[in-house]
Tab-separated table of N, CA and C in Angstrom:
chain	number	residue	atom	x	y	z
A	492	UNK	N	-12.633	15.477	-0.492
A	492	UNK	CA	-11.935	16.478	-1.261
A	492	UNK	C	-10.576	16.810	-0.654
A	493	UNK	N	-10.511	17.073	0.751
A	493	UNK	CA	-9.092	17.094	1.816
A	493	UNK	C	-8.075	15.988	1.396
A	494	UNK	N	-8.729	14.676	1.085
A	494	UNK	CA	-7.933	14.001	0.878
A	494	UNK	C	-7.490	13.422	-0.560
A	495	UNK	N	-8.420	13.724	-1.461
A	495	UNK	CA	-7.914	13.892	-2.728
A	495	UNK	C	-6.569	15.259	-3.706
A	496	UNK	N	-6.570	15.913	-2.690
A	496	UNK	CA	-5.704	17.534	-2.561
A	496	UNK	C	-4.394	16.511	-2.113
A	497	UNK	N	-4.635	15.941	-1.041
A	497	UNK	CA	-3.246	15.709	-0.385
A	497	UNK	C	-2.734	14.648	-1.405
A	498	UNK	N	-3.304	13.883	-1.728
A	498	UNK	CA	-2.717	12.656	-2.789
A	498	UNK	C	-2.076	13.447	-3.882
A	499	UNK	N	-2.814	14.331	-4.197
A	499	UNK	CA	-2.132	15.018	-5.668
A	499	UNK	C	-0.775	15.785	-5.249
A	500	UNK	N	-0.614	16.462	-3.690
A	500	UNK	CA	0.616	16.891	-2.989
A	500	UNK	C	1.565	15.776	-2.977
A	501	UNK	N	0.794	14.804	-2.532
A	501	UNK	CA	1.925	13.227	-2.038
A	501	UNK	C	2.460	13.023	-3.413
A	502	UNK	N	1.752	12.625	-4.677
A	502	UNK	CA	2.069	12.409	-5.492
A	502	UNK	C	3.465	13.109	-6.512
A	503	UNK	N	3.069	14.554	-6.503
A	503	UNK	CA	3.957	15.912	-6.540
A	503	UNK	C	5.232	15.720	-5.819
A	504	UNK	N	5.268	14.772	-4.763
A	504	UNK	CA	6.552	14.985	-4.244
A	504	UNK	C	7.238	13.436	-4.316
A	505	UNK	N	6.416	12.941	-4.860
A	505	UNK	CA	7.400	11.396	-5.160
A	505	UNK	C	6.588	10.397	-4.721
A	506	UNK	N	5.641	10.216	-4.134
A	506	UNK	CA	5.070	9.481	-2.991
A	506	UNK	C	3.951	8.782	-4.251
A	507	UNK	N	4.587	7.518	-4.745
A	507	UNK	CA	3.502	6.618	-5.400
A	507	UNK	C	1.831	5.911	-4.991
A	508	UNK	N	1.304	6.663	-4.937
A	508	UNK	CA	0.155	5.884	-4.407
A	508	UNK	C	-0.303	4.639	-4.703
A	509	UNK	N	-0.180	3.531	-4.571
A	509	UNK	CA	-0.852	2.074	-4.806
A	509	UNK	C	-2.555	1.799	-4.457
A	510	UNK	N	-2.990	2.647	-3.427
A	510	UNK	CA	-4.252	1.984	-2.596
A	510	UNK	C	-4.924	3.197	-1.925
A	511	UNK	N	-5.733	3.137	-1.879
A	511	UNK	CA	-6.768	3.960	-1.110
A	511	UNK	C	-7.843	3.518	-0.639
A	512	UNK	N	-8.223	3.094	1.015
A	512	UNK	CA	-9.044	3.011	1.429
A	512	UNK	C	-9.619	3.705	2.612
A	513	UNK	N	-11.164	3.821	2.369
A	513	UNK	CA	-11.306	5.185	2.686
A	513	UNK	C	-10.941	6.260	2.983
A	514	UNK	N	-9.999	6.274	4.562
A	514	UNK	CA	-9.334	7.403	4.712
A	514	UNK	C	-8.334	7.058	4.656
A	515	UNK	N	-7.784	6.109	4.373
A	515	UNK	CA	-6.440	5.483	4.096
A	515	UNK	C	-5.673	6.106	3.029
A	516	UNK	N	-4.522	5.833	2.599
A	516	UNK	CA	-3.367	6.167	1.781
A	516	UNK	C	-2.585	5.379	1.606
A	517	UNK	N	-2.615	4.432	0.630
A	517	UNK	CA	-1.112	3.350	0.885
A	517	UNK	C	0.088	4.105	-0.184
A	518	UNK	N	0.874	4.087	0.220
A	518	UNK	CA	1.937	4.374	-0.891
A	518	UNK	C	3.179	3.660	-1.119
A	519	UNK	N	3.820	3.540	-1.802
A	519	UNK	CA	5.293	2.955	-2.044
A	519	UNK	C	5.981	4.106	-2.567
A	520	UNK	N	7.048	3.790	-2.051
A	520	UNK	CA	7.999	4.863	-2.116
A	520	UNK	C	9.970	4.599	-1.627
A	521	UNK	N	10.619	4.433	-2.753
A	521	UNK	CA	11.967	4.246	-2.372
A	521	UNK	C	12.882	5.263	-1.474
A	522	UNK	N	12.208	6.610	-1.788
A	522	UNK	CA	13.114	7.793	-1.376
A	522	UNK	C	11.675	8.638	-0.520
A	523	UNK	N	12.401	8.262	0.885
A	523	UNK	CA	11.164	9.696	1.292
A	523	UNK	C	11.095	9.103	2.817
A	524	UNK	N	9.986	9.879	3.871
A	524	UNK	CA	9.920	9.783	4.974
A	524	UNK	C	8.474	9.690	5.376
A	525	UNK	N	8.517	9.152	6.434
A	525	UNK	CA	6.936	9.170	7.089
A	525	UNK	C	6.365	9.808	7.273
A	526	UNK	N	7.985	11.421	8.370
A	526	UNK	CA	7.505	12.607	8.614
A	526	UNK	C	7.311	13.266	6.909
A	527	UNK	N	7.729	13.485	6.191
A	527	UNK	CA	7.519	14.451	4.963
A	527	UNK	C	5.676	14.157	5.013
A	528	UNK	N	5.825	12.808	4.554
A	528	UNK	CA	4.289	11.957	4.314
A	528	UNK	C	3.257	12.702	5.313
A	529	UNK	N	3.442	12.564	6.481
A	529	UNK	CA	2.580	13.500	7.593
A	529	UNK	C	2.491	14.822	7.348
A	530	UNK	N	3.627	15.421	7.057
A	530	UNK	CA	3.615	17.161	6.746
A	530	UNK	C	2.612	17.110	5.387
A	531	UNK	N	2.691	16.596	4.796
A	531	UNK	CA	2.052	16.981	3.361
A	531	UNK	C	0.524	16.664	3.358
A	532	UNK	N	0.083	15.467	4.573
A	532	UNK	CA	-1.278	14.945	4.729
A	532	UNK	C	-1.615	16.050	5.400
A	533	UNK	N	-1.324	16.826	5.981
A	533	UNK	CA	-1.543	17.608	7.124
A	533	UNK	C	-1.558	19.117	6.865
A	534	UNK	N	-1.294	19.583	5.688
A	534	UNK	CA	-1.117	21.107	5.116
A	534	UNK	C	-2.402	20.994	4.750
A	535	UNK	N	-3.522	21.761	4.923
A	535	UNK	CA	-4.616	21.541	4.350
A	535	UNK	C	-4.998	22.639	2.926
A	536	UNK	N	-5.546	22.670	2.410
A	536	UNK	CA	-5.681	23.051	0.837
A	536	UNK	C	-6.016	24.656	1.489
A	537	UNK	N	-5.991	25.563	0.306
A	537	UNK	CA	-6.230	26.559	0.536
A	537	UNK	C	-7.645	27.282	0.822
A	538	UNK	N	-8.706	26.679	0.339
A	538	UNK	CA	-10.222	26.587	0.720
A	538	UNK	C	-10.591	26.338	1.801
A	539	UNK	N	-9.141	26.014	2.766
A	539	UNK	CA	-9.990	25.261	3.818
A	539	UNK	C	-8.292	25.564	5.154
A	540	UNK	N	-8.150	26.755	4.983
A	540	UNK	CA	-6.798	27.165	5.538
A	540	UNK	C	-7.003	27.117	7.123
A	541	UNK	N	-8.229	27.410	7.925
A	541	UNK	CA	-8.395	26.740	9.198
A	541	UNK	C	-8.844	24.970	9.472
A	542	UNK	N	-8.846	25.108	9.117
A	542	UNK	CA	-9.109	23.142	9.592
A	542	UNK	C	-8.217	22.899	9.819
A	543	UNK	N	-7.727	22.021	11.112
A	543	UNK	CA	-7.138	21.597	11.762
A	543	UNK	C	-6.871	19.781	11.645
A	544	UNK	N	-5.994	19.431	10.655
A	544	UNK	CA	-5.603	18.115	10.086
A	544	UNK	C	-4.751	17.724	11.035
A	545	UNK	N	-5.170	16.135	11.290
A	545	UNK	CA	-3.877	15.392	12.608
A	545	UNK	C	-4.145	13.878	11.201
A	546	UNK	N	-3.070	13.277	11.132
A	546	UNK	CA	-2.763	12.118	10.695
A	546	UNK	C	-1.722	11.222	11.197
A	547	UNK	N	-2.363	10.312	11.094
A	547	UNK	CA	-1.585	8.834	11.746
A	547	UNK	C	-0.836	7.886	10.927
A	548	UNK	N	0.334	7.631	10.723
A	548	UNK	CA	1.170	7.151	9.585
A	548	UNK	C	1.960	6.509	10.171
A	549	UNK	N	2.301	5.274	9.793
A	549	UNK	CA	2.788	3.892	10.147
A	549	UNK	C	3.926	3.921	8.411
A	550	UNK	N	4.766	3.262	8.932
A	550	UNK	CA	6.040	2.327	8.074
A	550	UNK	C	5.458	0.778	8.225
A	551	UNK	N	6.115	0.473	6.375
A	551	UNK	CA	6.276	-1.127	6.703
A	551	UNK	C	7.172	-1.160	5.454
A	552	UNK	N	7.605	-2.572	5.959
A	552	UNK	CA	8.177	-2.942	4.840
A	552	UNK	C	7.503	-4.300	4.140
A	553	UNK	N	7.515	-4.493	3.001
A	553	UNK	CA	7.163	-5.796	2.197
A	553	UNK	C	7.775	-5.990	1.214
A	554	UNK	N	7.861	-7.359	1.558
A	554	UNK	CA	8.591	-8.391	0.439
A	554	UNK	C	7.747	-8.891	-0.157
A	555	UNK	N	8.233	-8.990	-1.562
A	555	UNK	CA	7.714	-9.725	-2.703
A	555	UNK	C	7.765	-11.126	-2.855
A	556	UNK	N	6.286	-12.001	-2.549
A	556	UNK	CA	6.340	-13.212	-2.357
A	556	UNK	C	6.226	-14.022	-4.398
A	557	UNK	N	7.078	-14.681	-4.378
A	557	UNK	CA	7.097	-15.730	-5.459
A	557	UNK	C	6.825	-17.174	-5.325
A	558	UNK	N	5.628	-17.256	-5.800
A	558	UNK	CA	5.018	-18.402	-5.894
A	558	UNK	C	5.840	-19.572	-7.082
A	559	UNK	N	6.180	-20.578	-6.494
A	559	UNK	CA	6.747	-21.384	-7.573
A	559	UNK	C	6.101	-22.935	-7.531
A	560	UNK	N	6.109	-23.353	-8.652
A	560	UNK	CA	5.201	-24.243	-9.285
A	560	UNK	C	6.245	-25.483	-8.369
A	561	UNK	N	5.304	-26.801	-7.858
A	561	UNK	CA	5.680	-27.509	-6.996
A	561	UNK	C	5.776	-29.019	-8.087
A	562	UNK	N	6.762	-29.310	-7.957
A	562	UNK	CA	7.690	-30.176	-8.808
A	562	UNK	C	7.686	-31.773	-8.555
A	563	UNK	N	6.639	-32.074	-7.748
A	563	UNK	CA	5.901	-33.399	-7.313
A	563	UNK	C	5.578	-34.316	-8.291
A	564	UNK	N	6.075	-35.536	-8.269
A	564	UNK	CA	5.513	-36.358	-9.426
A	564	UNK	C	4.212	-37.068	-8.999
A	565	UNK	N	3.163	-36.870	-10.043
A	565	UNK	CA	1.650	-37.519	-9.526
A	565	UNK	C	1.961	-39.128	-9.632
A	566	UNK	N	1.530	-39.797	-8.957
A	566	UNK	CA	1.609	-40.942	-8.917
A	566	UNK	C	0.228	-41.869	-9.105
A	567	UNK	N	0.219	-42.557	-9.755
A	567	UNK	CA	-1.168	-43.471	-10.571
A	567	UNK	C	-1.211	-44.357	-9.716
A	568	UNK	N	-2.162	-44.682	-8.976
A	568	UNK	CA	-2.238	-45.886	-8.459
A	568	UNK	C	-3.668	-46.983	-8.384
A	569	UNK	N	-3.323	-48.082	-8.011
A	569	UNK	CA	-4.582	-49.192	-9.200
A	569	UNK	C	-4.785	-49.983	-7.998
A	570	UNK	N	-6.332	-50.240	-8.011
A	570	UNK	CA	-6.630	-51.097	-7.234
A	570	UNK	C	-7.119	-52.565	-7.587
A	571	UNK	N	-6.434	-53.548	-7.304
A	571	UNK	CA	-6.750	-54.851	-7.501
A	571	UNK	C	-8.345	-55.494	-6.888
A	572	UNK	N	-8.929	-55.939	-8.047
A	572	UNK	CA	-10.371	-56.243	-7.180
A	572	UNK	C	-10.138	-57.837	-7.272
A	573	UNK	N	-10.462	-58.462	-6.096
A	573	UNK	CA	-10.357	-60.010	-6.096
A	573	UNK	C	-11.727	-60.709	-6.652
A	574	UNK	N	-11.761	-61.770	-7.276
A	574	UNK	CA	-12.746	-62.127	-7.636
A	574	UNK	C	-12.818	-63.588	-7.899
């Protein structure tokens, strides 16, 4: 529930979510910070105003891989049987 609150915060502030595993969070995001990302995982909901939230948040970057069709000519080849 802690972490379904914070996605809907992350989300609220720009932070696209792509992935979620378990306690994970993946997001994409053009405009924004790691620290914001941490502050917002870390405010905990109002039901729950003592709990004490620590989160661990990593950067990456990824490139978009394009697969392209390989342009090889098949070649037929025949075997001569002697006889």
């Amino acid at each position: 529930d802690i972490m379904a609150e914070s996605m809907l915060a992350l989300e609220k502030e720009g932070y696209d979510i792509v992935l979620t595993v378990h306690d994970e969070i993946i997001s994409e995001v053009q405009n924004g910070s790691i620290e914001r990302f941490k502050t917002i995982m870390e405010k905990p909901p109002k039901w729950a105003e003592n709990l004490p939230i620590t989160v661990e948040a990593y950067e990456a970057q990824w490139k978009k891989s394009v697969k392209r069709k390989s342009k090889k000519k098949s070649r037929n080849t025949q075997k001569e049987r002697g006889g």
